[in-house]
Coordinates of C-alpha atoms and ligand atoms in Angstrom, one line a residue:
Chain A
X698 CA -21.1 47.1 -82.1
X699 CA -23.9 48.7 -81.0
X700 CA -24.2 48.5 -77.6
X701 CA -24.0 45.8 -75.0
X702 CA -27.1 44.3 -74.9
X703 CA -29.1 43.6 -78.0
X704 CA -32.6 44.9 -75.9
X705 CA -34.9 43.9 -78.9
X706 CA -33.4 40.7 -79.2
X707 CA -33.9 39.7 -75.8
X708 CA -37.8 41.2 -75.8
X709 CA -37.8 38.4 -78.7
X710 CA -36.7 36.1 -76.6
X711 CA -39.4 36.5 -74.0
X712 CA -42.6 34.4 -75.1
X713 CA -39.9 31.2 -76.5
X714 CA -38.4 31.0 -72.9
X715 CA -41.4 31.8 -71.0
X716 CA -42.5 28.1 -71.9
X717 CA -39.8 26.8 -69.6
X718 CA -41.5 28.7 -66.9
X719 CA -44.7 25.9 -66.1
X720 CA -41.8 23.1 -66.5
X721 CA -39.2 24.6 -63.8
X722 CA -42.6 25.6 -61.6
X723 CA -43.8 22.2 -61.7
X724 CA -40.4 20.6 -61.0
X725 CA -40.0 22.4 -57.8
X726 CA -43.8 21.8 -57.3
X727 CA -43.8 17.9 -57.3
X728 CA -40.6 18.1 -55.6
X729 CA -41.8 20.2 -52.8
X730 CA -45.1 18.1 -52.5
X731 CA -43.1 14.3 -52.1
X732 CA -40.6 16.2 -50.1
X733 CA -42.9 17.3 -47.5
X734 CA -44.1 14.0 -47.2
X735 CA -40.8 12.1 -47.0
X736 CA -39.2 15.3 -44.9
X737 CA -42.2 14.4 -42.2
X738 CA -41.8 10.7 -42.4
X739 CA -38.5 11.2 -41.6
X740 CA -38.9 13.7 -39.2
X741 CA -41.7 11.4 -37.3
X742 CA -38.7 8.5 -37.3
X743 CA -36.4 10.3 -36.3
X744 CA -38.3 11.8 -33.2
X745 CA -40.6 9.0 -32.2
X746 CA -37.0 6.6 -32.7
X747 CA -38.4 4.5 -34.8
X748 CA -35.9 1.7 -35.8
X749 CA -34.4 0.7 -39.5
X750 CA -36.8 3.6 -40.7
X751 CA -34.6 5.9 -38.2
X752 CA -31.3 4.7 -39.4
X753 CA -32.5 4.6 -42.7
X754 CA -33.2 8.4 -42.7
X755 CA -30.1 9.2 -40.8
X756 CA -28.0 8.0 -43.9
X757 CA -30.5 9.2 -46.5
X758 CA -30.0 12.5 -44.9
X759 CA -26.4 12.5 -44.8
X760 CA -26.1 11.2 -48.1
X761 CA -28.0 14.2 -49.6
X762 CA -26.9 17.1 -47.8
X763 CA -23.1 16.0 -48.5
X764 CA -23.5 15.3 -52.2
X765 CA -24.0 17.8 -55.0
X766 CA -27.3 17.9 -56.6
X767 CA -26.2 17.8 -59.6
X768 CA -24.4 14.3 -59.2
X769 CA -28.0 13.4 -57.7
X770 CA -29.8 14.3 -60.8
X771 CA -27.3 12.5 -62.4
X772 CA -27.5 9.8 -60.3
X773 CA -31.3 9.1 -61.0
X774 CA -31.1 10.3 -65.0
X775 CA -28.6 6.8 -65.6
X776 CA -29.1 5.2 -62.5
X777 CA -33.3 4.5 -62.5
X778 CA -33.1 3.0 -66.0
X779 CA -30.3 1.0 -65.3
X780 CA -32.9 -0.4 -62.6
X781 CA -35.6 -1.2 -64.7
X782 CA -33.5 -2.8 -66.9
X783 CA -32.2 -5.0 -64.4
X784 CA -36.0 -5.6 -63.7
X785 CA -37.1 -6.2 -67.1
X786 CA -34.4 -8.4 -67.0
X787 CA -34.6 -10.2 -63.7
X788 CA -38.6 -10.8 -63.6
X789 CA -39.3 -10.5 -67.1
X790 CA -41.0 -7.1 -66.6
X791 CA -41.8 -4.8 -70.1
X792 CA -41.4 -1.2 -69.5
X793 CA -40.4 0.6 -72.1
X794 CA -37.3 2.9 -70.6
X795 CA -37.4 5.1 -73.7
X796 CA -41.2 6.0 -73.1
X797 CA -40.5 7.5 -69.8
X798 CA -39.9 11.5 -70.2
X799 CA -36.5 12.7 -68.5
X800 CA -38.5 14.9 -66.2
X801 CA -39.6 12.0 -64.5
X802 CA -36.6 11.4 -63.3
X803 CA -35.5 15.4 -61.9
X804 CA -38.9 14.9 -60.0
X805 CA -37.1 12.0 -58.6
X806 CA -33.7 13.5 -57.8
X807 CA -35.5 16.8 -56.6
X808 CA -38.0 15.0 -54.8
X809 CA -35.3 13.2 -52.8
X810 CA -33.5 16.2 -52.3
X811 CA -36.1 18.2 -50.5
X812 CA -37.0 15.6 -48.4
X813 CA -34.2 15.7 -47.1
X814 CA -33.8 19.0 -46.5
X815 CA -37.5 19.2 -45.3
X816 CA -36.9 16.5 -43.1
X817 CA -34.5 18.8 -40.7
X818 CA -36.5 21.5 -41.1
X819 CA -39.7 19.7 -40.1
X820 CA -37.7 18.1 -37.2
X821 CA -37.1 21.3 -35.9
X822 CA -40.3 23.0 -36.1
X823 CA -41.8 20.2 -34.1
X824 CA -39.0 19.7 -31.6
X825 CA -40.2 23.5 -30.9
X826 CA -43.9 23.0 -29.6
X827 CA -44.0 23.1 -26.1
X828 CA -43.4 19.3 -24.1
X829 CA -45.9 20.4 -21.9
X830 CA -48.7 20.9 -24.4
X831 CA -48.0 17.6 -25.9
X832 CA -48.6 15.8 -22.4
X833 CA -51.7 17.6 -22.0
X834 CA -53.2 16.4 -24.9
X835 CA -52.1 13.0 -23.6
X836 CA -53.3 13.6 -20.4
X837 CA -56.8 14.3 -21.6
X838 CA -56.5 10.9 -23.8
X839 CA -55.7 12.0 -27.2
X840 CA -53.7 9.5 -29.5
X841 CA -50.3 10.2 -30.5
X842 CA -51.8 10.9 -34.1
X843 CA -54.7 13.3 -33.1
X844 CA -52.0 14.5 -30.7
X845 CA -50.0 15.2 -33.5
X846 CA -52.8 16.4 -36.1
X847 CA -54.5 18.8 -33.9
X848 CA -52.1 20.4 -31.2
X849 CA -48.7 19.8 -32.6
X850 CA -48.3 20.2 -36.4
X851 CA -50.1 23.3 -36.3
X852 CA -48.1 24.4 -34.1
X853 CA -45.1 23.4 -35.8
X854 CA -45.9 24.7 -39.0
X855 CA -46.5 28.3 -37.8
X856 CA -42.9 28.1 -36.4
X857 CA -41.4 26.2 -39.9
X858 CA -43.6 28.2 -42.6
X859 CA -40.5 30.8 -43.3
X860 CA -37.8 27.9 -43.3
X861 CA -40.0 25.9 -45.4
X862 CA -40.8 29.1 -47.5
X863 CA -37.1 29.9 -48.1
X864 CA -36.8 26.3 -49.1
X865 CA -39.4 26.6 -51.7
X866 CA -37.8 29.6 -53.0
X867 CA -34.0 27.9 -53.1
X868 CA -35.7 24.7 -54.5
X869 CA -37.2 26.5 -57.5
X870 CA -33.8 28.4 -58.6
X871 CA -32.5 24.9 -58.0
X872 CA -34.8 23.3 -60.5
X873 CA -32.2 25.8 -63.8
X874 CA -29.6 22.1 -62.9
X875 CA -32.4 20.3 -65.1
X876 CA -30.9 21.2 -67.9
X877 CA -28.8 19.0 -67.2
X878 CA -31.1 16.2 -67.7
X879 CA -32.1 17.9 -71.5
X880 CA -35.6 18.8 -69.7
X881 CA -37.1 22.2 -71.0
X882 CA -37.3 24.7 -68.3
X883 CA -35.9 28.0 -68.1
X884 CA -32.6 27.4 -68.2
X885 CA -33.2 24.5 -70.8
X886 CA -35.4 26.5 -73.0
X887 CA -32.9 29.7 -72.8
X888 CA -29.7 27.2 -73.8
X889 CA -31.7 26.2 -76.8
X890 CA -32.8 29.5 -78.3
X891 CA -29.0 31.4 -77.2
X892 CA -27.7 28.0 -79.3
X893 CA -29.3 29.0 -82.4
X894 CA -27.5 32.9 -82.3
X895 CA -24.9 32.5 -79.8
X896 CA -26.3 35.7 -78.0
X897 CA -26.1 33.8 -75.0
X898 CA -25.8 37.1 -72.7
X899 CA -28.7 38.1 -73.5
X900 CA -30.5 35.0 -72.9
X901 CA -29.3 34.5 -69.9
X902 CA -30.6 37.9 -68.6
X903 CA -34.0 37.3 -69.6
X904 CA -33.7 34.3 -67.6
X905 CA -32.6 35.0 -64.8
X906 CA -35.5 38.4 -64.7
X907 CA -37.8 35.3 -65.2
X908 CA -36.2 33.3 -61.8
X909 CA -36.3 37.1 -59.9
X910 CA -39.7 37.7 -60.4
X911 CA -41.0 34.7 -59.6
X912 CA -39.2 35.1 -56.5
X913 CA -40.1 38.2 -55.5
X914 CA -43.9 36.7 -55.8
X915 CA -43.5 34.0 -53.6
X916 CA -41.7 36.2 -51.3
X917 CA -44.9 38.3 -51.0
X918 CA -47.3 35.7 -51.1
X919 CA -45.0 34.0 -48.1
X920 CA -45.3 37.5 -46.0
X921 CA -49.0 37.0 -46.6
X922 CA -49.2 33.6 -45.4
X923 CA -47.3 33.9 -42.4
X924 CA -49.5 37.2 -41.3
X925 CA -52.7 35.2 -41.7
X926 CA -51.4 32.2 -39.5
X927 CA -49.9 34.9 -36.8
X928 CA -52.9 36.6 -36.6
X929 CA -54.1 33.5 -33.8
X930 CA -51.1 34.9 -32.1
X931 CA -52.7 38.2 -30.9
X932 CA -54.8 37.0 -28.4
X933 CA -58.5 37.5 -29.3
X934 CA -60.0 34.9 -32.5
X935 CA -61.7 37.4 -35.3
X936 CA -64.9 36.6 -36.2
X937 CA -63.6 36.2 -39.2
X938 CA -61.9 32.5 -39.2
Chain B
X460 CA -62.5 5.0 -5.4
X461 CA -58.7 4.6 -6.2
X462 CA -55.9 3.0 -4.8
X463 CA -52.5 2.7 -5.6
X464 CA -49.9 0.0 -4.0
X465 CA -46.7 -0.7 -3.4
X466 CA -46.0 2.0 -6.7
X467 CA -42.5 1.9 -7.4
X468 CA -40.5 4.0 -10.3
X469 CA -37.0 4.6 -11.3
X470 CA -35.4 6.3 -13.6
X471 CA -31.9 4.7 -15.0
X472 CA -31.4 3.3 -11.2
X473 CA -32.5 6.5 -9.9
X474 CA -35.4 5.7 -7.5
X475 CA -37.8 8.1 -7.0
X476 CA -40.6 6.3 -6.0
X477 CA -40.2 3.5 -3.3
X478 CA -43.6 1.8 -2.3
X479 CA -46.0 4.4 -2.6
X480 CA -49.8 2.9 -1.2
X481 CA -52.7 5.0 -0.3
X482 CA -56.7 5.3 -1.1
X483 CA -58.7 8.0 -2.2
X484 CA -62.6 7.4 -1.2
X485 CA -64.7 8.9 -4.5
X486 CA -66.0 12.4 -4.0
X487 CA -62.7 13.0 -1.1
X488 CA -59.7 16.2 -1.5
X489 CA -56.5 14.2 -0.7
X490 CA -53.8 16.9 -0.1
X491 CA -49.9 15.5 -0.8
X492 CA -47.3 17.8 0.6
X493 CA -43.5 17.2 1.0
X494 CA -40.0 18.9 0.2
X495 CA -38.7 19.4 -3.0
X496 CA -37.5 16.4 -5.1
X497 CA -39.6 14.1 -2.7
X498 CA -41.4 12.2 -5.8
X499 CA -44.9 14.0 -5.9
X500 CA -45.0 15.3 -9.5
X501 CA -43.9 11.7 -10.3
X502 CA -46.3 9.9 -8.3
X503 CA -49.3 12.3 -10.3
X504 CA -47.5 11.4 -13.2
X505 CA -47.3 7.6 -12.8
X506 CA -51.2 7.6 -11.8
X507 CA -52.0 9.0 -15.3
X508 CA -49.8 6.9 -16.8
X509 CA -48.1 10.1 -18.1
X510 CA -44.9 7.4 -16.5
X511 CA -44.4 4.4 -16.5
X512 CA -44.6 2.9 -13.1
X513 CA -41.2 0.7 -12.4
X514 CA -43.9 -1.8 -10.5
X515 CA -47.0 -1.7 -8.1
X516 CA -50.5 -1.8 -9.4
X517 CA -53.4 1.4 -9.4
X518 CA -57.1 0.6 -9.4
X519 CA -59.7 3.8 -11.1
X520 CA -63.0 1.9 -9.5
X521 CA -63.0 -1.4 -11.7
X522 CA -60.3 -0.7 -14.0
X523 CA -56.8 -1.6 -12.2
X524 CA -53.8 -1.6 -14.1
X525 CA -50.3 -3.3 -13.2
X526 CA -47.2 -1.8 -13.8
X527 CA -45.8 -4.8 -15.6
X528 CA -49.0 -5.2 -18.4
X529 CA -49.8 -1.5 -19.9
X530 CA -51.3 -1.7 -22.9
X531 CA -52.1 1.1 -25.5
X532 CA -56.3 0.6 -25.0
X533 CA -55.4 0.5 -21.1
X534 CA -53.3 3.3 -21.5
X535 CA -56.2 5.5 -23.1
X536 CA -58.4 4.2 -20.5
X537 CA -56.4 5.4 -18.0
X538 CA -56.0 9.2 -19.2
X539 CA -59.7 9.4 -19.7
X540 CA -60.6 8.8 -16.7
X541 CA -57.9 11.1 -15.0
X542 CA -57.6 14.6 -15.6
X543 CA -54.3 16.6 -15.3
X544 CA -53.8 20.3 -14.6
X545 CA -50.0 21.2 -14.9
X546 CA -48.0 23.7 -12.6
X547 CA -47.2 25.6 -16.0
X548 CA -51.1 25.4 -17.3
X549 CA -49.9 24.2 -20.4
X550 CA -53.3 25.0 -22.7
X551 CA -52.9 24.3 -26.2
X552 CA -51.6 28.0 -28.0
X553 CA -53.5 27.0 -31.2
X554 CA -56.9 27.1 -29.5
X555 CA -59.1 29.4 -28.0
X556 CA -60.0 29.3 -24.4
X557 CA -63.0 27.5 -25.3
X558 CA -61.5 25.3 -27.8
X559 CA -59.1 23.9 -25.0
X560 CA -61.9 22.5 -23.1
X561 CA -63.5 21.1 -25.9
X562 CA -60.8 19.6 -28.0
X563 CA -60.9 16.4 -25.7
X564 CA -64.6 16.2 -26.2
X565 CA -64.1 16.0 -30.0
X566 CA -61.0 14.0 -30.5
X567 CA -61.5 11.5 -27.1
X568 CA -65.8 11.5 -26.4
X569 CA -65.9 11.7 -30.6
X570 CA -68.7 14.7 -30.1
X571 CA -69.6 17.1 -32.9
X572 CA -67.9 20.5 -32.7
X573 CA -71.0 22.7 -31.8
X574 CA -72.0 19.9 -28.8
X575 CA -68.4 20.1 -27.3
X576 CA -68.9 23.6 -27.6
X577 CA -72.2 23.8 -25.9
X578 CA -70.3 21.7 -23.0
X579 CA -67.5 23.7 -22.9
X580 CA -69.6 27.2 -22.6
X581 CA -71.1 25.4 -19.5
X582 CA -67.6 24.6 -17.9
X583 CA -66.1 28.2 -19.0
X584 CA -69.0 29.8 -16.9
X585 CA -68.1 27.4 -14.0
X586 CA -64.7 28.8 -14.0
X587 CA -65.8 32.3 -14.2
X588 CA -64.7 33.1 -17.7
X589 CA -67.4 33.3 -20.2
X590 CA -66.5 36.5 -21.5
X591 CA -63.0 35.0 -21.9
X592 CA -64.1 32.3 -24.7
X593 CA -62.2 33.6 -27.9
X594 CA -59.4 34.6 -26.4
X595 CA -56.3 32.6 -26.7
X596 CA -53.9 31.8 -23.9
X597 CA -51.0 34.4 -24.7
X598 CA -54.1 36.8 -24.4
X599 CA -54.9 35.8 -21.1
X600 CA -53.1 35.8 -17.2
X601 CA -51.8 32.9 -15.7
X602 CA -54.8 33.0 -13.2
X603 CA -57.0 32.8 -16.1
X604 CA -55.0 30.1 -18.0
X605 CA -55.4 28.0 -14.8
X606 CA -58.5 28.5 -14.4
X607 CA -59.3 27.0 -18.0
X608 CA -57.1 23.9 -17.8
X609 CA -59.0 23.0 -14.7
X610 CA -62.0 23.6 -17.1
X611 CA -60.1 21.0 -19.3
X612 CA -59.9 18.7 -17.0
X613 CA -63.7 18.4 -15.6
X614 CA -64.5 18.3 -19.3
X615 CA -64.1 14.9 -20.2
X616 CA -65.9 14.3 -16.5
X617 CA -62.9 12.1 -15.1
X618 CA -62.8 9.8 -12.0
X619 CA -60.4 12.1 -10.2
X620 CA -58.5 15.1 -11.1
X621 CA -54.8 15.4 -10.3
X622 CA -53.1 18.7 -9.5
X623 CA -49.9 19.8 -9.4
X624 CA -49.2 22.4 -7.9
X625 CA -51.8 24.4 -9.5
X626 CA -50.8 27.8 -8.4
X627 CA -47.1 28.2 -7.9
X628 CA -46.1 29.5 -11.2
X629 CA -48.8 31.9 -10.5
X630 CA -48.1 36.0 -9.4
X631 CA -49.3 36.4 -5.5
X632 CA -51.9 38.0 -6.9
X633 CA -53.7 35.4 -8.7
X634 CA -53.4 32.4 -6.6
X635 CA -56.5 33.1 -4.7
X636 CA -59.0 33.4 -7.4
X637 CA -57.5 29.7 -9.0
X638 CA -57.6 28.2 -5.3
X639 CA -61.3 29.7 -5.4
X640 CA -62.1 27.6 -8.1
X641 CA -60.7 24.5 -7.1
X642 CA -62.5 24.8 -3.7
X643 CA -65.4 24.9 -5.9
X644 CA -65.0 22.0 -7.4
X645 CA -64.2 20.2 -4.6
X646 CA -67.6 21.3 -2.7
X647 CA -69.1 19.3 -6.4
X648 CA -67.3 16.3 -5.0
X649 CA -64.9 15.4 -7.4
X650 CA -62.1 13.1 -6.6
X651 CA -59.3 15.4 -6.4
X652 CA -55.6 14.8 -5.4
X653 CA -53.8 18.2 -5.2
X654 CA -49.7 18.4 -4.4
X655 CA -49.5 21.6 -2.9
X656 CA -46.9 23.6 -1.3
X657 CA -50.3 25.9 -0.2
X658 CA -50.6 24.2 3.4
X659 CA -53.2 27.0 4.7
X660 CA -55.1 25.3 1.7
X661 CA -54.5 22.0 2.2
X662 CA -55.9 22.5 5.6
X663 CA -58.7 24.4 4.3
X664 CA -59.8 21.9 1.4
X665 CA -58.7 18.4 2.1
X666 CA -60.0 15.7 3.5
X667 CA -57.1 13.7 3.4
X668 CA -53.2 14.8 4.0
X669 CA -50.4 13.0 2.7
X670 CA -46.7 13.8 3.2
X671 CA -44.2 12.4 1.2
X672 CA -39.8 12.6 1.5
X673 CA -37.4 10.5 -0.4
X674 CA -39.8 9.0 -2.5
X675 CA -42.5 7.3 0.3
X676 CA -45.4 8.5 2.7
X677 CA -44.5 9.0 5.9
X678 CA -47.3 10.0 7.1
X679 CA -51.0 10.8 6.2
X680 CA -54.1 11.3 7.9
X681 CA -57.5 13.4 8.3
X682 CA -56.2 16.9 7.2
X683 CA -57.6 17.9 10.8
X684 CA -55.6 15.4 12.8
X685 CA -52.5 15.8 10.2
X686 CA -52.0 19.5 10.9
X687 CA -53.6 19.2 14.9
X688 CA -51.0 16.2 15.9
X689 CA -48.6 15.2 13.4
X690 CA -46.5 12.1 14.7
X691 CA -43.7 11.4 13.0
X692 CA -40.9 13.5 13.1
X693 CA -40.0 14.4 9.8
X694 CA -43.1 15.8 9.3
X695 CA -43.3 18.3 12.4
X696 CA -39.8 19.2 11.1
X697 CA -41.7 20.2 8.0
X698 CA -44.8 22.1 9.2
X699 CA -42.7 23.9 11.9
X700 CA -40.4 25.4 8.4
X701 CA -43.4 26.1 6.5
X702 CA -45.0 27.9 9.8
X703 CA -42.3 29.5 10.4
X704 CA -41.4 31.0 7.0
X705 CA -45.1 32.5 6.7
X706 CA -44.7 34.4 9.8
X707 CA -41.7 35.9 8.3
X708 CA -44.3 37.0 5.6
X709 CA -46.4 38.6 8.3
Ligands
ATP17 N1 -38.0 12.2 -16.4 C1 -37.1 12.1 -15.4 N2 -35.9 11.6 -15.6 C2 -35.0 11.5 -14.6 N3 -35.2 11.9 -13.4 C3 -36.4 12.4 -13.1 C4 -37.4 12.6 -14.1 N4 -38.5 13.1 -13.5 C5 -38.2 13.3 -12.2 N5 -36.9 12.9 -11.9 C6 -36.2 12.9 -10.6 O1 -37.1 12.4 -9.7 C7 -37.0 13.1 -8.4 C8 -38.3 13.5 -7.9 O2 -38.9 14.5 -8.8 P1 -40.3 15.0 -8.7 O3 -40.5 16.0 -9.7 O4 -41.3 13.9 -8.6 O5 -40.3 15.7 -7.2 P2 -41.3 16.7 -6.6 O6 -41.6 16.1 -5.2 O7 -42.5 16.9 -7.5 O8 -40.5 18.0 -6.4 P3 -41.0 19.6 -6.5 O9 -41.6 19.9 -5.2 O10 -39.7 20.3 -6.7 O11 -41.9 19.7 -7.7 C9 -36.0 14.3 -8.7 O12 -34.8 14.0 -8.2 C10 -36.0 14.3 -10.2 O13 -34.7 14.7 -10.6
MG18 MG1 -43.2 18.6 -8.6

């Protein structure tokens, strides 16, 4: 044997599992994007009470958080063509199940995920703004939406941005379970090549120096984010925004 | 010219409010004193609707609202024509001084930026703090902060402005110079009703004095006559207390 790691092998490896990169990236991208739109729907319901959609998120919530997501990717991978089916069969519908690309449904199952996820954290960062500030804005006649648009999300999002950051981060190491759904991303990608020699060590390695330094980039551009909104917090505006 | 009748609010059976009726002639101070727990933040808040009122009925000049049909466009209507400046000052942390005052010109009045601007420079030098514009409230004293959400308040040029109790969350040293401002804007004859614990103020300011305990007036009158000969009991009880704690100051 010639040592542990086969180094050339796994510089080899490089460019073939590279190409999984732009698929996990746009996994967690999607993801992120419905899930910060269902995590403030739900938020909204939950802290404006509003009924069914309230209850409704309270057991979507619960649901996720105390099931595995891999049973939830599973879940959507045999579960949403199973619907369709039903469709096609019920109301005489023609889609074409085997057309749709199994990515489809991890943006589904991930989607769904960080919602809820997103949907505590978003509760939280707007349950922090200030009551009084909120009945000022009233006070001076402003909507409940332009209330919420202009003093408090802002507001809420300066306090959220590192939960929602780290949830980014976790969401995208999250996105190597695809595999599971035969979709070509990192992990995917590195299963298919290590198949072919069986130097599966070595794979994996490259693969997960491929998850750390994406990480360590969104880490730094997070840091970055977060000074630029704290700057606002220093007293004086800069001429500058 | 506002009055408010027979205003009555509870909250889960407790009653806080119990027939509250007075009138505020336009351009007058009304001054409403009282002990602790007596209603007076609530009765403020009921008149801008920031409550619901349990029952009774306030009239803003033609607009008069009963407690039993709110809706959302009265509601509105309601908040823009009354403006609110908080014990705690509550400005909006996201905005600069000057954005505070004219946010509600933008959003409510529908203005362009640069316009509510423009207004808002105006009502920052009526408060004293033009060179204060950029700075955001953590970067400014409470005095300061006050001083802009009263700007605030005059901004959207409401039918009476309700204080309460502008300066007690304020350091001793800072009280005078947001009392200074609101005696300003009183001599501009803006409808005002001010809860105060400030009764040297009061006296100074008002037109009107009300006293409230237990959740109804028991007395009100010219703030001359109200401080000269009060009548009823409860409220000599309550001036003799205040005079006497601020000779133990002296
Ligand atoms: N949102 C609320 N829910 C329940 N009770 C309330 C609420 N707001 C006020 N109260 C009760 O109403 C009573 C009167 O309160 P209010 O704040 O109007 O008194 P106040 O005269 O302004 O007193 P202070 O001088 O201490 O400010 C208090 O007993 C208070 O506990
Ligand atoms: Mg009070």
């Amino acid at each position: 044997m010639k040592g542990i790691l086969d180094f050339s092998y796994m510089i080899e490896s490089v460019p073939a599992i590279a190409k999984g990169i732009p698929v996990s990236i746009s996994i967690a991208v999607v993801a992120f994007g419905f899930g910060i739109v269902i995590g403030l729907i739900g938020a909204l319901a939950k802290i404006y009470n509003i009924p069914v959609l309230k209850q409704i998120t309270a057991v979507y919530v619960s649901f996720i958080r105390g099931t595995p997501l891999l049973v939830q990717i599973f879940l959507s991978y045999y579960g949403i063509p199973l619907v369709i089916r039903y469709f096609n069969f019920q109301y005489g519908t023609e889609w074409n199940i085997s057309f749709i690309p199994a990515i489809y449904f991890i943006y589904v199952a991930f989607s769904l995920n960080a919602g809820a996820y997103l949907t505590e954290t978003i509760r939280s960062a707007i349950l922090s703004v200030d009551r009084g500030q909120i009945e000022a804005s009233y006070s001076v006649g402003m909507t409940t939406y332009q209330s919420l648009k202009r003093i408090i999300l802002p507001q809420a999002l300066k306090v959220g941005l590192p939960n929602i950051g780290n949830q980014f981060i976790a969401l995208l190491k999250d996105t190597s379970l695809a595999f599971a759904a035969s979709v070509p991303e990192i992990i995917g990608m590195a299963k298919i090549i290590a198949g072919r020699t069986s130097q599966f060590f070595e794979v994996y390695i490259v693969a997960a120096l491929m998850y750390w330094a994406i990480c360590i980039v969104l880490e730094r551009a997070m840091a970055l984010l977060e000074t630029r909104l704290r700057r606002n917090e220093r007293g004086v505006q800069n001429d500058r925004n | 010219m506002i009055e408010i009748n027979n205003l009555h609010k509870h909250f889960k059976g407790n009653y806080v409010l119990k027939g509250v009726g007075f009138e505020v002639g336009k351009g007058e101070t009304v001054a409403i004193i009282g002990p602790s727990g007596s209603g007076k933040s609530t009765l403020l808040r009921c008149i801008n609707l920031l409550e619901t009122p349990s029952d009774g009925e306030i009239k803003l000049d033609e607009l008069t609202i009963h407690a039993h049909h709110i809706t959302k466009e009265m509601l509105l209507k309601v908040r823009r024509s009354t403006g609110m400046v908080f014990q705690n000052y509550n400005l909006f942390a996201n905005k600069t001084a000057i954005e505070n005052i004219a946010e509600a010109l933008i959003t409510v009045k529908k203005k362009t930026r640069s316009d509510a601007m423009a207004e808002a420079e105006v009502l920052l030098n009526k408060v004293g703090l033009q060179n204060r514009a950029k700075h955001y409230p953590s970067g400014l004293s409470g005095g300061e902060q006050q001083r802009v959400a009263i700007a605030r308040a005059l901004a959207l040029n409401p039918k009476v402005i309700l204080f309460d109790e502008p300066t007690s969350a304020l350091d001793p040293e800072l009280v005078q110079e947001v009392l200074q401002v609101i005696r300003k804007v009183a001599k501009e004859h803006v409808t005002m009703i001010i809860v105060t614990h400030e009764l040297e103020f009061a006296r100074d300011v008002a037109d009107k004095v009300i006293f409230m305990d237990d959740g109804r007036i028991i007395e009100q009158n010219s703030a001359v006559e109200f401080f000269k000969n009060p009548k009823e009991e409860r409220t000599k009880k309550f001036l003799e207390k205040f005079t006497q704690q601020s000779m133990y100051y002296i």
